[in-house]
Amino acid sequence: MDMTEQVKGPASYFPSIEKKYGRPVTHWFALLDKRASGLKHMELVNWLKSEHGLGHGHANALVAHHQARSK
Protein backbone atom coordinates (compact mmCIF):
# COMPACT_ATOMS: atom_id res chain seq x y z
CA MET A 1 0.00 0.00 0.00
CA ASP A 2 1.21 3.46 -0.89
CA MET A 3 2.07 5.41 2.27
CA THR A 4 0.03 8.37 1.01
CA GLU A 5 -3.06 6.22 0.41
CA GLN A 6 -5.87 7.04 2.84
CA VAL A 7 -7.29 4.13 4.86
CA LYS A 8 -11.03 3.90 4.29
CA GLY A 9 -13.95 2.00 5.75
CA PRO A 10 -13.98 0.35 9.18
CA ALA A 11 -10.17 0.18 9.33
CA SER A 12 -10.03 3.98 9.44
CA TYR A 13 -11.30 3.73 13.03
CA PHE A 14 -8.55 1.38 14.22
CA PRO A 15 -5.97 3.97 15.36
CA SER A 16 -8.55 5.81 17.48
CA ILE A 17 -9.88 2.52 18.89
CA GLU A 18 -6.38 1.49 19.96
CA LYS A 19 -5.67 4.91 21.45
CA LYS A 20 -8.96 5.24 23.33
CA TYR A 21 -9.21 1.71 24.76
CA GLY A 22 -5.50 0.93 25.11
CA ARG A 23 -5.63 -2.42 23.33
CA PRO A 24 -4.70 -3.43 19.79
CA VAL A 25 -7.52 -4.26 17.39
CA THR A 26 -6.27 -7.85 17.41
CA HIS A 27 -7.50 -8.04 21.02
CA TRP A 28 -11.02 -7.09 19.95
CA PHE A 29 -10.93 -9.48 16.98
CA ALA A 30 -9.91 -12.33 19.31
CA LEU A 31 -12.91 -11.55 21.54
CA LEU A 32 -15.18 -11.47 18.50
CA ASP A 33 -13.72 -14.78 17.25
CA LYS A 34 -14.82 -16.40 20.51
CA ARG A 35 -18.24 -14.73 20.67
CA ALA A 36 -19.39 -14.29 17.06
CA SER A 37 -20.76 -17.74 16.31
CA GLY A 38 -24.41 -17.42 15.39
CA LEU A 39 -24.80 -13.80 16.51
CA LYS A 40 -25.93 -11.03 14.20
CA HIS A 41 -24.04 -7.82 13.54
CA MET A 42 -26.03 -5.63 15.95
CA GLU A 43 -25.97 -8.30 18.66
CA LEU A 44 -22.17 -8.20 18.55
CA VAL A 45 -22.11 -4.39 18.47
CA ASN A 46 -24.38 -4.24 21.51
CA TRP A 47 -22.24 -6.85 23.30
CA LEU A 48 -19.06 -4.81 22.76
CA LYS A 49 -20.85 -1.69 23.98
CA SER A 50 -22.43 -3.22 27.09
CA GLU A 51 -19.71 -5.65 28.18
CA HIS A 52 -16.59 -3.76 27.12
CA GLY A 53 -17.64 -0.09 27.11
CA LEU A 54 -16.96 0.65 23.45
CA GLY A 55 -18.77 3.46 21.71
CA HIS A 56 -21.23 2.60 18.96
CA GLY A 57 -19.05 3.71 16.04
CA HIS A 58 -15.99 1.85 17.30
CA ALA A 59 -17.94 -1.33 18.04
CA ASN A 60 -19.65 -1.16 14.66
CA ALA A 61 -16.33 -0.72 12.82
CA LEU A 62 -14.77 -3.71 14.61
CA VAL A 63 -17.74 -5.97 13.93
CA ALA A 64 -18.04 -4.88 10.28
CA HIS A 65 -14.36 -5.54 9.62
CA HIS A 66 -14.42 -8.84 11.54
CA GLN A 67 -17.42 -10.10 9.60
CA ALA A 68 -16.00 -8.98 6.24
CA ARG A 69 -12.72 -10.80 6.78
CA SER A 70 -14.53 -13.91 8.02
CA LYS A 71 -16.36 -14.38 4.72
XYZ file of C-alpha atoms in Angstrom:
71
model
C 0.000 0.000 0.000
C 1.210 3.455 -0.892
C 2.072 5.410 2.272
C 0.029 8.372 1.007
C -3.062 6.216 0.409
C -5.869 7.040 2.840
C -7.287 4.134 4.863
C -11.029 3.900 4.295
C -13.946 1.998 5.754
C -13.980 0.352 9.177
C -10.172 0.183 9.331
C -10.030 3.981 9.442
C -11.296 3.728 13.034
C -8.550 1.379 14.220
C -5.967 3.971 15.356
C -8.547 5.806 17.476
C -9.876 2.518 18.895
C -6.377 1.486 19.963
C -5.667 4.905 21.448
C -8.963 5.239 23.327
C -9.206 1.709 24.762
C -5.496 0.932 25.114
C -5.628 -2.415 23.329
C -4.696 -3.431 19.792
C -7.523 -4.264 17.393
C -6.274 -7.854 17.405
C -7.497 -8.042 21.024
C -11.024 -7.093 19.950
C -10.931 -9.481 16.985
C -9.911 -12.327 19.311
C -12.911 -11.555 21.535
C -15.177 -11.473 18.499
C -13.721 -14.779 17.252
C -14.815 -16.399 20.514
C -18.235 -14.735 20.667
C -19.389 -14.289 17.065
C -20.758 -17.739 16.306
C -24.414 -17.417 15.390
C -24.800 -13.798 16.510
C -25.928 -11.032 14.199
C -24.039 -7.821 13.536
C -26.026 -5.632 15.949
C -25.965 -8.296 18.661
C -22.165 -8.201 18.545
C -22.112 -4.390 18.474
C -24.381 -4.241 21.513
C -22.242 -6.845 23.305
C -19.055 -4.813 22.763
C -20.850 -1.690 23.984
C -22.431 -3.223 27.085
C -19.710 -5.651 28.179
C -16.590 -3.755 27.117
C -17.635 -0.092 27.113
C -16.959 0.649 23.454
C -18.770 3.463 21.711
C -21.230 2.595 18.963
C -19.046 3.707 16.039
C -15.992 1.846 17.298
C -17.944 -1.331 18.044
C -19.651 -1.164 14.665
C -16.333 -0.724 12.823
C -14.766 -3.708 14.606
C -17.739 -5.973 13.931
C -18.044 -4.881 10.283
C -14.355 -5.542 9.623
C -14.419 -8.835 11.543
C -17.420 -10.103 9.604
C -15.996 -8.980 6.244
C -12.719 -10.801 6.780
C -14.526 -13.913 8.020
C -16.358 -14.375 4.720
